[in-house]
CSV table of C-alpha atoms in Angstrom, one decimal:
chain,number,residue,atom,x,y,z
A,1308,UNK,CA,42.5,14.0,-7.4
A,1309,UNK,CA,40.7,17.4,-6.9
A,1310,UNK,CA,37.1,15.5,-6.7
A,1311,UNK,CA,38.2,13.6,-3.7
A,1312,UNK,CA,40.5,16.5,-2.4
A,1313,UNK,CA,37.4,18.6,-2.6
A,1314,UNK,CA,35.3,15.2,-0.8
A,1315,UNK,CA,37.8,14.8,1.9
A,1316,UNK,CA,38.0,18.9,2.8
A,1317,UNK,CA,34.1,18.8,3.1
A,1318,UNK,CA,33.7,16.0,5.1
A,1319,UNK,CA,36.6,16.4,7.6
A,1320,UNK,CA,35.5,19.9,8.2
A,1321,UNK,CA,32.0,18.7,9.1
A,1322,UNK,CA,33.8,16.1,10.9
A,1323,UNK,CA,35.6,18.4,13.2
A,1324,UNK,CA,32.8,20.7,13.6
A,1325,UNK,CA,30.7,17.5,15.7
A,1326,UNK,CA,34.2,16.0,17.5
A,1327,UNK,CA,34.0,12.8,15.0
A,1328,UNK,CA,36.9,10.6,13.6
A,1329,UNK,CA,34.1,8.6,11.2
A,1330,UNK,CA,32.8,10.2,8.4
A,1331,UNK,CA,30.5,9.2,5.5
A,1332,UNK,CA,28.1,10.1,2.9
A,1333,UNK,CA,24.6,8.8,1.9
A,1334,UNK,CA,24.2,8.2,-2.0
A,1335,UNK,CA,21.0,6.2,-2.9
A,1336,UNK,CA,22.0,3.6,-5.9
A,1337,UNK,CA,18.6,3.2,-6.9
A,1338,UNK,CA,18.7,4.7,-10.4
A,1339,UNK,CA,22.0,3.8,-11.2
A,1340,UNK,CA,22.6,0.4,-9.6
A,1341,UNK,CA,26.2,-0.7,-9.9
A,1342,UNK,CA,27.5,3.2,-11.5
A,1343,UNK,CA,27.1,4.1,-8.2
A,1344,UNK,CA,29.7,2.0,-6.3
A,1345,UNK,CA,32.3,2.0,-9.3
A,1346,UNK,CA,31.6,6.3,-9.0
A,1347,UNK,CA,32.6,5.7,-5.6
A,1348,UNK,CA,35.3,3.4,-5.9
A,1349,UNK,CA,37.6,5.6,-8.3
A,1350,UNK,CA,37.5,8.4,-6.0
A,1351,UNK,CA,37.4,6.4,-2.4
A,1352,UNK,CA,39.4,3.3,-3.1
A,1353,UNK,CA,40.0,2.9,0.4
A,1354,UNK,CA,36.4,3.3,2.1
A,1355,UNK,CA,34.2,0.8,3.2
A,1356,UNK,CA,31.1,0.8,1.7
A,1357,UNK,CA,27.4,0.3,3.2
A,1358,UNK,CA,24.9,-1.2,1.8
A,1359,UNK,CA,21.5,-1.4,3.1
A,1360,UNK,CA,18.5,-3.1,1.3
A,1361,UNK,CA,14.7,-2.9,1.7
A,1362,UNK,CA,12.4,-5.5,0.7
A,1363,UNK,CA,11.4,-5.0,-2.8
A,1364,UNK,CA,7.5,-5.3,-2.2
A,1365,UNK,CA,7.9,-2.4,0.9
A,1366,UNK,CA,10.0,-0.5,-2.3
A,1367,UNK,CA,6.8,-0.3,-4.7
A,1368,UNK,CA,4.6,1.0,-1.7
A,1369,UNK,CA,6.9,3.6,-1.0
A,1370,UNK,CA,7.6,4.5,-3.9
A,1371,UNK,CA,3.9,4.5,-5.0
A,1372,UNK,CA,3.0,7.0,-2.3
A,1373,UNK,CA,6.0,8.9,-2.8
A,1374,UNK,CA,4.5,9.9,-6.1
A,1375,UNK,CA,0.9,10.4,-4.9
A,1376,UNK,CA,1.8,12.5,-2.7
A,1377,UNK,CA,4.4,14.6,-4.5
A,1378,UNK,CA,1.5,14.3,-7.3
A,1379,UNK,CA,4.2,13.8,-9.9
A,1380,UNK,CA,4.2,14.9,-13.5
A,1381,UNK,CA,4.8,11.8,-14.2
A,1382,UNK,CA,1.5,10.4,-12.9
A,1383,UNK,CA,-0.5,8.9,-15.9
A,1384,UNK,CA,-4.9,9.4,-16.5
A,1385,UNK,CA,-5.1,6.0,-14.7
A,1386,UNK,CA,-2.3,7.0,-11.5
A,1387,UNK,CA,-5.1,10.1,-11.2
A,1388,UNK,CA,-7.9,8.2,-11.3
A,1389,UNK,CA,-6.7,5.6,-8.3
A,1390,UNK,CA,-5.4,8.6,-6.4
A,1391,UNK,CA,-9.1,10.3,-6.6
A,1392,UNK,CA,-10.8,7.1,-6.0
A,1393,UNK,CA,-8.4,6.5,-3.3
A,1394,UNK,CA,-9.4,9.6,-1.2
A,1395,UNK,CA,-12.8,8.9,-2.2
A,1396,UNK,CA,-13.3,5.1,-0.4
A,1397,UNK,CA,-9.9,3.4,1.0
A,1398,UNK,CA,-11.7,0.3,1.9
A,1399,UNK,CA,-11.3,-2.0,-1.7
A,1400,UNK,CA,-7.7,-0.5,-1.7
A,1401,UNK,CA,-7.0,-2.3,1.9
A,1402,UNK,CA,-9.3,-5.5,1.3
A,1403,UNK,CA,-7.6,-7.0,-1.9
A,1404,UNK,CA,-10.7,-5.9,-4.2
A,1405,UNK,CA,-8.6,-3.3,-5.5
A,1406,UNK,CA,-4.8,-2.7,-6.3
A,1407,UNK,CA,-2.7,0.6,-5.7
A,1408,UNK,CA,-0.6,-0.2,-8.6
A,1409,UNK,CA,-0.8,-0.1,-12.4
A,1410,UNK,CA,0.8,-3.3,-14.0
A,1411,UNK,CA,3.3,-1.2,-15.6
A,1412,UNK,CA,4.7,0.5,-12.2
A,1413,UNK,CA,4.9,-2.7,-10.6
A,1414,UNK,CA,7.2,-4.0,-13.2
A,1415,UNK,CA,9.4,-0.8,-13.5
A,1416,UNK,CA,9.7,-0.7,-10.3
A,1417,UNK,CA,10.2,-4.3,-9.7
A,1418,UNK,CA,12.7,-4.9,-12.2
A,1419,UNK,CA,14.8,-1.8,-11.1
A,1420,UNK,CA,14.5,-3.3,-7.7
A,1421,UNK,CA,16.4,-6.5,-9.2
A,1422,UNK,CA,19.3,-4.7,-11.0
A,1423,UNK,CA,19.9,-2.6,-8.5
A,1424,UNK,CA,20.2,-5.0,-6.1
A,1425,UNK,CA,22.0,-7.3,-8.4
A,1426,UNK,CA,23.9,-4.8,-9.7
A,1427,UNK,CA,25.3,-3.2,-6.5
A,1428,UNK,CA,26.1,-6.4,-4.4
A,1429,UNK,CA,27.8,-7.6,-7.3
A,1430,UNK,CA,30.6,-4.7,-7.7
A,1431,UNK,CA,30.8,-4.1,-4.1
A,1432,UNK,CA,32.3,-7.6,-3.7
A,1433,UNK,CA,34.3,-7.2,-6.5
A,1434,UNK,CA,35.8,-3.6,-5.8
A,1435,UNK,CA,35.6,-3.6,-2.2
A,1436,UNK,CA,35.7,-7.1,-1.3
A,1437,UNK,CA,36.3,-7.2,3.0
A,1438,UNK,CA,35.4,-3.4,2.9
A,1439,UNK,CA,31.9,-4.2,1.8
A,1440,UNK,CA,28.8,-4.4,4.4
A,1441,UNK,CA,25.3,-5.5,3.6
A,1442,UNK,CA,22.5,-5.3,6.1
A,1443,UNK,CA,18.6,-5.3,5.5
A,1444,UNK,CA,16.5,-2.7,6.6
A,1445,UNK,CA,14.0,-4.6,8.3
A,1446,UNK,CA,16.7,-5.9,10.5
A,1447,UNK,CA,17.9,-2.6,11.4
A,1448,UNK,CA,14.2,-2.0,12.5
A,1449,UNK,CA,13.7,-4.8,14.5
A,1450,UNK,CA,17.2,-5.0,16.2
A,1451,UNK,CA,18.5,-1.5,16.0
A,1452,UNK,CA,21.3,-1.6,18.2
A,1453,UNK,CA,22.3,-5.4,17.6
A,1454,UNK,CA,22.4,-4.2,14.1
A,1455,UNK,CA,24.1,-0.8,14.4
A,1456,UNK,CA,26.7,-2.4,16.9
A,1457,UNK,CA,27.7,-4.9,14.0
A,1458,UNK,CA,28.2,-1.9,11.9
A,1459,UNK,CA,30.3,0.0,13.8
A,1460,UNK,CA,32.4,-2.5,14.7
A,1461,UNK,CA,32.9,-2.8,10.8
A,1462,UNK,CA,33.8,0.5,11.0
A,1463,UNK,CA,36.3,0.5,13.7
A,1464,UNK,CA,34.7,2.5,16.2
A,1465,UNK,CA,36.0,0.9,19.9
A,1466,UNK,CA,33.7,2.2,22.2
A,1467,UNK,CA,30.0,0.8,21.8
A,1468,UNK,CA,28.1,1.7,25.1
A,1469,UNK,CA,24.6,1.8,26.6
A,1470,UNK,CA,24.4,5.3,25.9
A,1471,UNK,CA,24.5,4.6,22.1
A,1472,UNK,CA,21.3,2.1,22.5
A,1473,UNK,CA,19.1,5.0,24.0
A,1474,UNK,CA,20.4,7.5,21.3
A,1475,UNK,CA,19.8,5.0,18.6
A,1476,UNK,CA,15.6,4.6,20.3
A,1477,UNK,CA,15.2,7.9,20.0
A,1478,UNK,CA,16.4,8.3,16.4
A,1479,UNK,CA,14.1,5.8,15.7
A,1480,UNK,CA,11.1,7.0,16.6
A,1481,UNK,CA,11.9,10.3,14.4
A,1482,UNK,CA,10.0,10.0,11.2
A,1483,UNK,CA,10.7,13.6,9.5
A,1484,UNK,CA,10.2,12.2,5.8
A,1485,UNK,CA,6.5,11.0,6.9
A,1486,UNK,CA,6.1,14.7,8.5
A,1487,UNK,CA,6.9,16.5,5.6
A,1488,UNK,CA,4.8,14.1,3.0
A,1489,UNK,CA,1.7,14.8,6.2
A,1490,UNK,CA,2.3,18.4,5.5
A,1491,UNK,CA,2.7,17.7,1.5
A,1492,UNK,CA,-0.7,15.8,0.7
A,1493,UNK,CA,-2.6,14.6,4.4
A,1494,UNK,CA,-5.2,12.6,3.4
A,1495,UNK,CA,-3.0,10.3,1.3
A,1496,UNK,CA,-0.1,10.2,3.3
A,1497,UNK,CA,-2.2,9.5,6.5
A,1498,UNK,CA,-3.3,6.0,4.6
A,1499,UNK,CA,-0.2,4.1,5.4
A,1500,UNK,CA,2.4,4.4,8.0
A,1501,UNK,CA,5.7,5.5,6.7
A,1502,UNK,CA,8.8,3.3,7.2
A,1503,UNK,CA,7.5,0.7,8.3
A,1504,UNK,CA,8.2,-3.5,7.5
A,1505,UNK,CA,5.5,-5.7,5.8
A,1506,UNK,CA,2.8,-2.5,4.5
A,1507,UNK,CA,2.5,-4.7,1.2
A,1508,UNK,CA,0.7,-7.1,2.8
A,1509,UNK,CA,-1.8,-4.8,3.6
A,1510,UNK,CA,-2.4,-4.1,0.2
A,1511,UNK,CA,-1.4,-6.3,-2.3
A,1512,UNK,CA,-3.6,-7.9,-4.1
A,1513,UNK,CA,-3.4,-11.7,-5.8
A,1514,UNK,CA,-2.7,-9.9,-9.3
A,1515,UNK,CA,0.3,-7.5,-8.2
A,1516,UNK,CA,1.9,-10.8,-5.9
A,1517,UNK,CA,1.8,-12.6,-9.1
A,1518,UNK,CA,3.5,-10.3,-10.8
A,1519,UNK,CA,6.2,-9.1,-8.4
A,1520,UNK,CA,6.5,-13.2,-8.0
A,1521,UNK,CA,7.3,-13.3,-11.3
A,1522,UNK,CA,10.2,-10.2,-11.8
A,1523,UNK,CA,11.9,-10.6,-8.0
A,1524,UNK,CA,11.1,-13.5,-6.5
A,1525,UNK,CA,14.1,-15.2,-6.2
A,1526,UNK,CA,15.8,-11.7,-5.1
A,1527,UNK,CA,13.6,-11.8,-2.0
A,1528,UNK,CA,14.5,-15.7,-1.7
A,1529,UNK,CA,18.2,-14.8,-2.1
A,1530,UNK,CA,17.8,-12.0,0.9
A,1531,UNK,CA,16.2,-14.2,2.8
A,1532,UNK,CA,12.7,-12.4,2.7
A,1533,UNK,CA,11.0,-15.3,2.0
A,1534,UNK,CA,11.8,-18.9,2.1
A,1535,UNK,CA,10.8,-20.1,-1.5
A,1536,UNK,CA,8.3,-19.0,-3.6
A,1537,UNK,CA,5.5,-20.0,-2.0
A,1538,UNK,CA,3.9,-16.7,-0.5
């Protein structure tokens, strides 16, 4: 009672500050998969709950650059290695000579990609059943407002105009993350775009398609990101 008391003063104050009735909060599940939505369900019951997936393969690049350029502690003698070889020469990295990825990262990250998406679409249905929205990302990028309009109503906002479509184009071609990682580390942020749908094809190689094949393929059948397994 005084978590969500303390939840519902914050968020109606900020609501009342910008003249809105809708209010919300961003938690990313990716570490704790289905935790998150029973977290949220004990203290919000009665929300409705968003949730918006990325195509796993798109995960691992971001990811992957997330770390080279935040040059994690984390990063291992090899990660180091394909960082300095990657400012050296980008061309095997974006040919399929070379791969980005240690077999080991794809694999973490693939199989967390899996339970997280298992995990989460699994106890949203269960706990909030009709409450519960689930979108892709890529389809928010190629039909924003189509998209957005399908979430609102969901929401139970009434008014949906014209207006909304130009503010929604604008947000979209604000990229602040990929700013700050430009700032953070230039020449590898400047490799690949930020945000964007399909950069693993750019740079996947046979070897790390084989093995994301293997952990998530029939995720990415089951989202409809690929017909079979044929790719």
């Amino acid at each position: 009672l005084v978590l969500r008391a303390a939840a519902d003063f914050i968020m109606e104050r900020d609501a009342a500050k910008e003249g809105k009735r809708i209010v919300g909060d961003k938690s990313p599940s990716s570490t704790i998969h289905g935790q998150a939505v029973r977290d949220a369900q004990v203290i919000y019951p009665d929300a409705k709950l968003v949730y918006i997936v990325r195509d796993g393969r798109d995960v691992l690049i971001s990811e992957r650059f997330r770390n080279f350029v935040e040059e994690s502690k984390y990063l291992s003698p090899e990660d180091k290695r394909i960082i300095e070889d990657l400012r050296k020469d980008q061309a095997p990295f974006t040919d399929g000579t070379r791969s980005i990825f240690t077999e080991a990262f794809i694999r973490r990250v693939a199989n967390g990609w899996v339970q997280n998406l298992q995990e989460t679409e699994d106890e949203a249905r269960r706990l909030y059943g009709k409450n519960y929205f689930g979108l892709r990302y890529e389809d928010l990028l190629a039909r924003p407002f189509d998209e957005m309009s399908r979430l609102w109503k969901f929401l139970g906002v009434n008014k949906i105009g014209k207006l909304l479509e130009k503010e929604i184009k604008a947000e979209m071609a604000s990229n602040p993350d990929e700013e700050w990682q430009t700032k953070r580390n230039e020449d590898i942020a400047s490799f690949l775009p930020k945000g964007q749908a399909g950069n693993w094809e750019k740079l996947f190689t046979a070897r790390d398609k084989a093995i994301f094949k293997e952990l998530a393929g029939e995720m990415l059948v089951r989202w409809k990101y690929e017909k079979d397994l044929e790719w």
